[in-house]
Amino acid sequence: FRQGFRSMDQTARQTRLRARTKALRPYVHLAVPLAFFVMMLVFFPFHTLFEIDGDEGVEAMKAFMLLRGYPLYRAIWSDHPPLFTYLLAGAFKLFGADINTGRILVLAFSSLLVWAGYEFLRRFWGQAHALAGAVLIVLSPYYLILSVSNMIGLPAISLAVLAMLLAGLWHRQRSRRWLALSALAMGLSVLTKIFTAFLAPILLTGILVDGYARRRSLSEWREILRPALIWGAVFAVVLLSLVAIAGPANVSQLIAPHLGAQGSELFRQYTRQFSIDHHL
C-alpha cells in the first residue's frame, strides 16, 4: 500500500510540474531580457557615475524644463524629436528628477531591444540562433554603457528592431494587427531620433515585394497594395503628430542643424581626424 501511495503521489507531483511548465512556456522568451535588465541594474556601476556623456545633461535638462512647464520647441530649443523628452519628463514626475531615473528608462529600452532581437531570431531561425544573437547584441562595442546612458540613440534603435519583429510576424501570420503595430513602432522610433527613418522604406519595400510575390493568389492590384497602404498610412499619421507637437514654424529645429553640421569647422576637424585614424 505504501509503495502504491508513493507512486500515486509521485505521479501527481510530476503532473503538477508538467502543468506548471506548460503554463510558463509562453513566457520563457522573457527570461533573457529580464535577466539582462536585472544583472545590469544590480552589477553595472552606473549608479555612481556622475556623467557618462555630455548629452546626458542635455536630455535631462530638456525633460526637467518640460516638467516645469516650459513648452518644447518654443521655450526649449531641441534638434531632436520629442518622444524621449516626454517619456523622461514623465519618469521624472513619477520617480524623481534624478539622472539614474533616465538611465533606468534607457535600460528598459535596451532590454526591449534584446528581447525583440532574440524573439525575431527565435521565431525565424530557432532557439540556438536566438541565444547567440542576444549574446552578440550584448557584447557589441559600447552596448553596455549605452544601455545605461541617458541618451536617445539606443531607445530609437530599440523601437526600430521592434518594428522589424512585428513586420516579420505579419509576413508569417498575415494579421493586419501586426502590420499596424509595426508601422506604429517605426513611427515612434523616428519620433525618438530621426536617424532611424531610413529603415521605413526598407520595411515598406519588403511589404510591397511580399504582395508582388503573392500576386498569383490575389485577384486585384488593390489587394496587393493594401498592406503597404495600411503600413504607410499608420506611419504617416504618427509622423504628422510630430508636426502637431512641434508646430509647423518649429519643424526647422529638427532639420536645419543636421543639414548645416557638415559645414561647421568642428565637423571638418572630426572627419579629418577620423580619416587619419582610419588610414593608420
mmCIF file of C-alpha atoms in Angstrom:
data_model
loop_
_atom_site.group_PDB
_atom_site.id
_atom_site.type_symbol
_atom_site.label_atom_id
_atom_site.label_comp_id
_atom_site.label_asym_id
_atom_site.label_seq_id
_atom_site.Cartn_x
_atom_site.Cartn_y
_atom_site.Cartn_z
ATOM 1 C CA PHE A 1 0.000 0.000 0.000
ATOM 2 C CA ARG A 2 2.809 2.397 0.932
ATOM 3 C CA GLN A 3 4.504 1.835 -2.414
ATOM 4 C CA GLY A 4 1.200 2.394 -4.170
ATOM 5 C CA PHE A 5 0.537 5.670 -2.350
ATOM 6 C CA ARG A 6 4.119 6.807 -3.004
ATOM 7 C CA SER A 7 3.739 6.004 -6.690
ATOM 8 C CA MET A 8 0.439 7.914 -6.848
ATOM 9 C CA ASP A 9 1.952 10.892 -5.014
ATOM 10 C CA GLN A 10 4.977 10.947 -7.320
ATOM 11 C CA THR A 11 2.716 10.777 -10.367
ATOM 12 C CA ALA A 12 0.631 13.661 -9.034
ATOM 13 C CA ARG A 13 3.754 15.769 -8.427
ATOM 14 C CA GLN A 14 5.007 15.076 -11.933
ATOM 15 C CA THR A 15 1.605 16.022 -13.355
ATOM 16 C CA ARG A 16 1.594 19.310 -11.430
ATOM 17 C CA LEU A 17 5.168 20.025 -12.556
ATOM 18 C CA ARG A 18 4.258 19.387 -16.207
ATOM 19 C CA ALA A 19 1.216 21.635 -15.855
ATOM 20 C CA ARG A 20 3.305 24.470 -14.381
ATOM 21 C CA THR A 21 5.954 24.040 -17.077
ATOM 22 C CA LYS A 22 3.293 24.177 -19.776
ATOM 23 C CA ALA A 23 1.753 27.279 -18.207
ATOM 24 C CA LEU A 24 5.136 29.062 -18.041
ATOM 25 C CA ARG A 25 6.296 28.029 -21.507
ATOM 26 C CA PRO A 26 4.728 31.037 -23.319
ATOM 27 C CA TYR A 27 6.760 33.363 -21.061
ATOM 28 C CA VAL A 28 10.165 31.652 -21.309
ATOM 29 C CA HIS A 29 11.299 34.082 -24.009
ATOM 30 C CA LEU A 30 11.024 36.898 -21.437
ATOM 31 C CA ALA A 31 13.727 35.327 -19.280
ATOM 32 C CA VAL A 32 16.606 36.605 -21.448
ATOM 33 C CA PRO A 33 15.725 40.350 -21.406
ATOM 34 C CA LEU A 34 14.610 40.146 -17.782
ATOM 35 C CA ALA A 35 17.926 38.570 -16.762
ATOM 36 C CA PHE A 36 19.785 41.262 -18.714
ATOM 37 C CA PHE A 37 17.797 44.041 -17.021
ATOM 38 C CA VAL A 38 18.314 42.667 -13.505
ATOM 39 C CA MET A 39 22.028 41.965 -13.974
ATOM 40 C CA MET A 40 22.660 45.449 -15.379
ATOM 41 C CA LEU A 41 20.616 47.026 -12.598
ATOM 42 C CA VAL A 42 22.486 45.136 -9.867
ATOM 43 C CA PHE A 43 26.029 44.743 -11.172
ATOM 44 C CA PHE A 44 26.739 47.571 -13.628
ATOM 45 C CA PRO A 45 28.061 50.559 -11.625
ATOM 46 C CA PHE A 46 26.108 53.307 -13.394
ATOM 47 C CA HIS A 47 24.563 54.496 -10.102
ATOM 48 C CA THR A 48 27.854 56.050 -9.011
ATOM 49 C CA LEU A 49 28.805 57.717 -12.318
ATOM 50 C CA PHE A 50 28.311 61.479 -12.404
ATOM 51 C CA GLU A 51 28.315 61.748 -16.200
ATOM 52 C CA ILE A 52 28.632 59.114 -18.907
ATOM 53 C CA ASP A 53 28.320 61.538 -21.819
ATOM 54 C CA GLY A 54 27.678 65.251 -22.166
ATOM 55 C CA ASP A 55 24.394 64.531 -23.974
ATOM 56 C CA GLU A 56 23.041 63.091 -20.742
ATOM 57 C CA GLY A 57 22.859 66.540 -19.221
ATOM 58 C CA VAL A 58 21.203 67.994 -22.333
ATOM 59 C CA GLU A 59 18.444 65.371 -22.324
ATOM 60 C CA ALA A 60 17.929 65.693 -18.565
ATOM 61 C CA MET A 61 17.696 69.499 -18.736
ATOM 62 C CA LYS A 62 15.125 69.388 -21.544
ATOM 63 C CA ALA A 63 12.948 66.926 -19.617
ATOM 64 C CA PHE A 64 13.297 68.886 -16.370
ATOM 65 C CA MET A 65 12.322 72.162 -18.055
ATOM 66 C CA LEU A 66 9.363 70.446 -19.731
ATOM 67 C CA LEU A 67 8.296 69.163 -16.325
ATOM 68 C CA ARG A 68 8.450 72.744 -15.019
ATOM 69 C CA GLY A 69 6.013 73.876 -17.714
ATOM 70 C CA TYR A 70 8.296 75.233 -20.436
ATOM 71 C CA PRO A 71 6.983 74.156 -23.874
ATOM 72 C CA LEU A 72 9.278 72.063 -26.043
ATOM 73 C CA TYR A 73 10.469 73.719 -29.293
ATOM 74 C CA ARG A 74 9.107 77.079 -28.141
ATOM 75 C CA ALA A 75 10.807 77.869 -24.846
ATOM 76 C CA ILE A 76 13.124 74.818 -25.098
ATOM 77 C CA TRP A 77 15.355 74.536 -28.168
ATOM 78 C CA SER A 78 15.844 70.967 -29.398
ATOM 79 C CA ASP A 79 17.097 69.441 -32.640
ATOM 80 C CA HIS A 80 15.607 66.028 -31.848
ATOM 81 C CA PRO A 81 12.036 64.655 -31.898
ATOM 82 C CA PRO A 82 10.019 64.862 -28.677
ATOM 83 C CA LEU A 83 9.147 61.305 -27.627
ATOM 84 C CA PHE A 84 12.084 60.573 -25.335
ATOM 85 C CA THR A 85 11.900 64.014 -23.731
ATOM 86 C CA TYR A 86 8.244 63.473 -22.841
ATOM 87 C CA LEU A 87 8.911 59.948 -21.551
ATOM 88 C CA LEU A 88 11.815 61.181 -19.445
ATOM 89 C CA ALA A 89 9.740 64.054 -18.050
ATOM 90 C CA GLY A 90 7.040 61.532 -17.109
ATOM 91 C CA ALA A 91 9.639 59.321 -15.411
ATOM 92 C CA PHE A 92 10.973 62.335 -13.508
ATOM 93 C CA LYS A 93 7.457 63.139 -12.344
ATOM 94 C CA LEU A 94 6.838 59.581 -11.117
ATOM 95 C CA PHE A 95 10.230 58.650 -9.676
ATOM 96 C CA GLY A 96 12.024 61.930 -9.076
ATOM 97 C CA ALA A 97 14.306 64.142 -11.164
ATOM 98 C CA ASP A 98 17.470 62.082 -10.910
ATOM 99 C CA ILE A 99 19.880 61.172 -13.697
ATOM 100 C CA ASN A 100 19.612 57.494 -12.730
ATOM 101 C CA THR A 101 15.879 57.638 -13.449
ATOM 102 C CA GLY A 102 16.703 58.376 -17.076
ATOM 103 C CA ARG A 103 19.414 55.717 -17.141
ATOM 104 C CA ILE A 104 16.992 53.053 -15.926
ATOM 105 C CA LEU A 105 14.469 54.207 -18.541
ATOM 106 C CA VAL A 106 17.087 53.691 -21.253
ATOM 107 C CA LEU A 107 17.969 50.312 -19.697
ATOM 108 C CA ALA A 108 14.320 49.308 -20.130
ATOM 109 C CA PHE A 109 14.573 50.251 -23.830
ATOM 110 C CA SER A 110 17.801 48.268 -24.091
ATOM 111 C CA SER A 111 16.054 45.231 -22.616
ATOM 112 C CA LEU A 112 13.314 45.724 -25.215
ATOM 113 C CA LEU A 113 15.972 45.645 -27.946
ATOM 114 C CA VAL A 114 17.478 42.433 -26.552
ATOM 115 C CA TRP A 115 14.015 40.855 -26.388
ATOM 116 C CA ALA A 116 12.963 41.966 -29.886
ATOM 117 C CA GLY A 117 16.200 40.744 -31.453
ATOM 118 C CA TYR A 118 16.045 37.464 -29.526
ATOM 119 C CA GLU A 119 12.378 36.917 -30.395
ATOM 120 C CA PHE A 120 12.908 37.653 -34.092
ATOM 121 C CA LEU A 121 15.703 35.094 -34.310
ATOM 122 C CA ARG A 122 13.797 32.558 -32.198
ATOM 123 C CA ARG A 123 10.722 32.679 -34.389
ATOM 124 C CA PHE A 124 12.503 32.574 -37.742
ATOM 125 C CA TRP A 125 15.771 30.735 -37.042
ATOM 126 C CA GLY A 126 15.383 28.796 -33.796
ATOM 127 C CA GLN A 127 16.354 28.869 -30.141
ATOM 128 C CA ALA A 128 20.106 28.399 -30.608
ATOM 129 C CA HIS A 129 20.365 31.286 -33.072
ATOM 130 C CA ALA A 130 18.260 33.458 -30.761
ATOM 131 C CA LEU A 131 20.538 32.890 -27.781
ATOM 132 C CA ALA A 132 23.642 33.500 -29.890
ATOM 133 C CA GLY A 133 22.097 36.688 -31.299
ATOM 134 C CA ALA A 134 21.202 38.002 -27.838
ATOM 135 C CA VAL A 135 24.760 37.396 -26.638
ATOM 136 C CA LEU A 136 26.204 39.167 -29.687
ATOM 137 C CA ILE A 137 23.921 42.164 -29.110
ATOM 138 C CA VAL A 138 25.029 42.486 -25.508
ATOM 139 C CA LEU A 139 28.700 42.064 -26.460
ATOM 140 C CA SER A 140 28.549 44.735 -29.183
ATOM 141 C CA PRO A 141 31.074 47.566 -28.650
ATOM 142 C CA TYR A 142 29.820 50.144 -26.149
ATOM 143 C CA TYR A 143 26.430 48.421 -25.874
ATOM 144 C CA LEU A 144 26.521 48.045 -22.085
ATOM 145 C CA ILE A 145 27.500 51.642 -21.406
ATOM 146 C CA LEU A 146 24.944 52.954 -23.920
ATOM 147 C CA SER A 147 22.299 50.794 -22.215
ATOM 148 C CA VAL A 148 22.549 52.997 -19.131
ATOM 149 C CA SER A 149 23.282 56.342 -20.787
ATOM 150 C CA ASN A 150 20.564 58.956 -20.660
ATOM 151 C CA MET A 151 20.571 59.447 -24.457
ATOM 152 C CA ILE A 152 18.123 58.866 -27.291
ATOM 153 C CA GLY A 153 20.010 56.726 -29.821
ATOM 154 C CA LEU A 154 19.502 53.332 -28.224
ATOM 155 C CA PRO A 155 15.754 53.841 -27.491
ATOM 156 C CA ALA A 156 15.235 54.766 -31.157
ATOM 157 C CA ILE A 157 17.042 51.620 -32.325
ATOM 158 C CA SER A 158 15.051 49.502 -29.843
ATOM 159 C CA LEU A 159 11.752 50.662 -31.347
ATOM 160 C CA ALA A 160 13.092 50.095 -34.866
ATOM 161 C CA VAL A 161 14.045 46.488 -34.027
ATOM 162 C CA LEU A 162 10.583 46.026 -32.518
ATOM 163 C CA ALA A 163 9.083 47.308 -35.800
ATOM 164 C CA MET A 164 11.165 44.732 -37.688
ATOM 165 C CA LEU A 165 9.914 41.924 -35.421
ATOM 166 C CA LEU A 166 6.281 42.969 -35.856
ATOM 167 C CA ALA A 167 6.708 43.202 -39.627
ATOM 168 C CA GLY A 168 8.144 39.684 -39.607
ATOM 169 C CA LEU A 169 5.136 38.439 -37.640
ATOM 170 C CA TRP A 170 2.860 39.983 -40.271
ATOM 171 C CA HIS A 171 4.752 38.232 -43.079
ATOM 172 C CA ARG A 172 4.197 34.927 -41.299
ATOM 173 C CA GLN A 173 0.684 35.309 -39.851
ATOM 174 C CA ARG A 174 -0.869 37.855 -42.268
ATOM 175 C CA SER A 175 -2.650 39.657 -39.436
ATOM 176 C CA ARG A 176 -3.208 43.378 -40.025
ATOM 177 C CA ARG A 177 -2.723 43.909 -36.313
ATOM 178 C CA TRP A 178 0.996 43.184 -36.657
ATOM 179 C CA LEU A 179 1.143 45.400 -39.739
ATOM 180 C CA ALA A 180 -0.327 48.401 -37.931
ATOM 181 C CA LEU A 181 1.787 47.825 -34.816
ATOM 182 C CA SER A 182 4.944 47.599 -36.932
ATOM 183 C CA ALA A 183 4.204 50.972 -38.529
ATOM 184 C CA LEU A 184 3.395 52.435 -35.114
ATOM 185 C CA ALA A 185 6.696 51.200 -33.632
ATOM 186 C CA MET A 186 8.630 52.528 -36.624
ATOM 187 C CA GLY A 187 6.909 55.891 -36.302
ATOM 188 C CA LEU A 188 7.698 56.065 -32.590
ATOM 189 C CA SER A 189 11.320 55.229 -33.396
ATOM 190 C CA VAL A 190 11.521 58.232 -35.735
ATOM 191 C CA LEU A 191 9.782 60.346 -33.087
ATOM 192 C CA THR A 192 12.677 59.415 -30.797
ATOM 193 C CA LYS A 193 15.525 60.099 -33.222
ATOM 194 C CA ILE A 194 15.229 60.795 -36.937
ATOM 195 C CA PHE A 195 18.263 58.756 -37.972
ATOM 196 C CA THR A 196 16.213 55.517 -37.995
ATOM 197 C CA ALA A 197 13.935 56.905 -40.743
ATOM 198 C CA PHE A 198 15.986 55.159 -43.448
ATOM 199 C CA LEU A 199 14.582 51.823 -42.206
ATOM 200 C CA ALA A 200 10.990 52.802 -43.053
ATOM 201 C CA PRO A 201 11.421 52.482 -46.859
ATOM 202 C CA ILE A 202 13.159 49.127 -46.339
ATOM 203 C CA LEU A 203 10.255 47.707 -44.329
ATOM 204 C CA LEU A 204 7.743 49.173 -46.776
ATOM 205 C CA THR A 205 9.619 47.688 -49.739
ATOM 206 C CA GLY A 206 9.543 44.272 -48.058
ATOM 207 C CA ILE A 207 5.765 44.543 -47.704
ATOM 208 C CA LEU A 208 5.406 45.510 -51.380
ATOM 209 C CA VAL A 209 7.682 42.679 -52.527
ATOM 210 C CA ASP A 210 5.643 40.255 -50.433
ATOM 211 C CA GLY A 211 2.450 41.430 -52.149
ATOM 212 C CA TYR A 212 4.052 41.151 -55.590
ATOM 213 C CA ALA A 213 5.278 37.621 -54.836
ATOM 214 C CA ARG A 214 1.716 36.641 -53.901
ATOM 215 C CA ARG A 215 0.129 38.288 -56.948
ATOM 216 C CA ARG A 216 -0.970 34.970 -58.441
ATOM 217 C CA SER A 217 -3.206 34.267 -55.449
ATOM 218 C CA LEU A 218 -4.609 37.816 -55.355
ATOM 219 C CA SER A 219 -7.261 38.890 -57.818
ATOM 220 C CA GLU A 220 -6.742 42.657 -57.884
ATOM 221 C CA TRP A 221 -3.906 45.141 -57.536
ATOM 222 C CA ARG A 222 -5.595 46.807 -54.604
ATOM 223 C CA GLU A 223 -5.278 43.535 -52.694
ATOM 224 C CA ILE A 224 -1.561 43.553 -53.444
ATOM 225 C CA LEU A 225 -1.085 47.179 -52.414
ATOM 226 C CA ARG A 226 -3.419 47.222 -49.405
ATOM 227 C CA PRO A 227 -0.852 46.018 -46.787
ATOM 228 C CA ALA A 228 1.674 48.636 -47.918
ATOM 229 C CA LEU A 229 -1.001 51.337 -47.867
ATOM 230 C CA ILE A 230 -2.043 50.366 -44.328
ATOM 231 C CA TRP A 231 1.544 50.402 -43.101
ATOM 232 C CA GLY A 232 2.301 53.677 -44.831
ATOM 233 C CA ALA A 233 -0.887 55.345 -43.558
ATOM 234 C CA VAL A 234 -0.222 54.452 -39.921
ATOM 235 C CA PHE A 235 3.412 55.541 -40.219
ATOM 236 C CA ALA A 236 2.379 58.850 -41.835
ATOM 237 C CA VAL A 237 -0.169 59.582 -39.084
ATOM 238 C CA VAL A 238 2.491 59.066 -36.406
ATOM 239 C CA LEU A 239 4.891 61.376 -38.242
ATOM 240 C CA LEU A 240 2.211 64.041 -38.611
ATOM 241 C CA SER A 241 1.902 64.105 -34.836
ATOM 242 C CA LEU A 242 5.482 65.410 -34.800
ATOM 243 C CA VAL A 243 4.347 68.489 -36.714
ATOM 244 C CA ALA A 244 1.415 68.888 -34.331
ATOM 245 C CA ILE A 245 3.675 68.721 -31.252
ATOM 246 C CA ALA A 246 6.473 70.920 -32.561
ATOM 247 C CA GLY A 247 4.300 73.324 -34.536
ATOM 248 C CA PRO A 248 4.880 73.968 -38.253
ATOM 249 C CA ALA A 249 7.021 77.023 -37.508
ATOM 250 C CA ASN A 250 9.422 74.991 -35.319
ATOM 251 C CA VAL A 251 9.961 71.929 -37.508
ATOM 252 C CA SER A 252 13.102 73.577 -38.906
ATOM 253 C CA GLN A 253 14.745 72.995 -35.485
ATOM 254 C CA LEU A 254 14.731 69.270 -36.270
ATOM 255 C CA ILE A 255 16.236 69.589 -39.750
ATOM 256 C CA ALA A 256 18.377 72.698 -40.195
ATOM 257 C CA PRO A 257 21.068 71.940 -37.537
ATOM 258 C CA HIS A 258 21.756 68.495 -39.026
ATOM 259 C CA LEU A 259 21.901 69.781 -42.593
ATOM 260 C CA GLY A 260 24.213 72.620 -41.580
ATOM 261 C CA ALA A 261 26.501 70.474 -39.426
ATOM 262 C CA GLN A 262 28.669 69.404 -42.367
ATOM 263 C CA GLY A 263 29.711 72.990 -42.948
ATOM 264 C CA SER A 264 30.956 73.552 -39.409
ATOM 265 C CA GLU A 265 34.658 73.669 -38.580
ATOM 266 C CA LEU A 266 34.197 71.129 -35.787
ATOM 267 C CA PHE A 267 32.678 68.636 -38.224
ATOM 268 C CA ARG A 268 35.557 69.112 -40.686
ATOM 269 C CA GLN A 269 38.101 68.597 -37.920
ATOM 270 C CA TYR A 270 36.315 65.445 -36.793
ATOM 271 C CA THR A 271 36.184 63.984 -40.305
ATOM 272 C CA ARG A 272 39.866 64.786 -40.902
ATOM 273 C CA GLN A 273 40.850 63.104 -37.629
ATOM 274 C CA PHE A 274 38.651 60.110 -38.425
ATOM 275 C CA SER A 275 40.259 59.789 -41.840
ATOM 276 C CA ILE A 276 43.762 59.920 -40.326
ATOM 277 C CA ASP A 277 42.894 57.311 -37.672
ATOM 278 C CA HIS A 278 41.291 55.097 -40.301
ATOM 279 C CA HIS A 279 44.378 55.093 -42.531
ATOM 280 C CA LEU A 280 46.641 54.465 -39.578
#
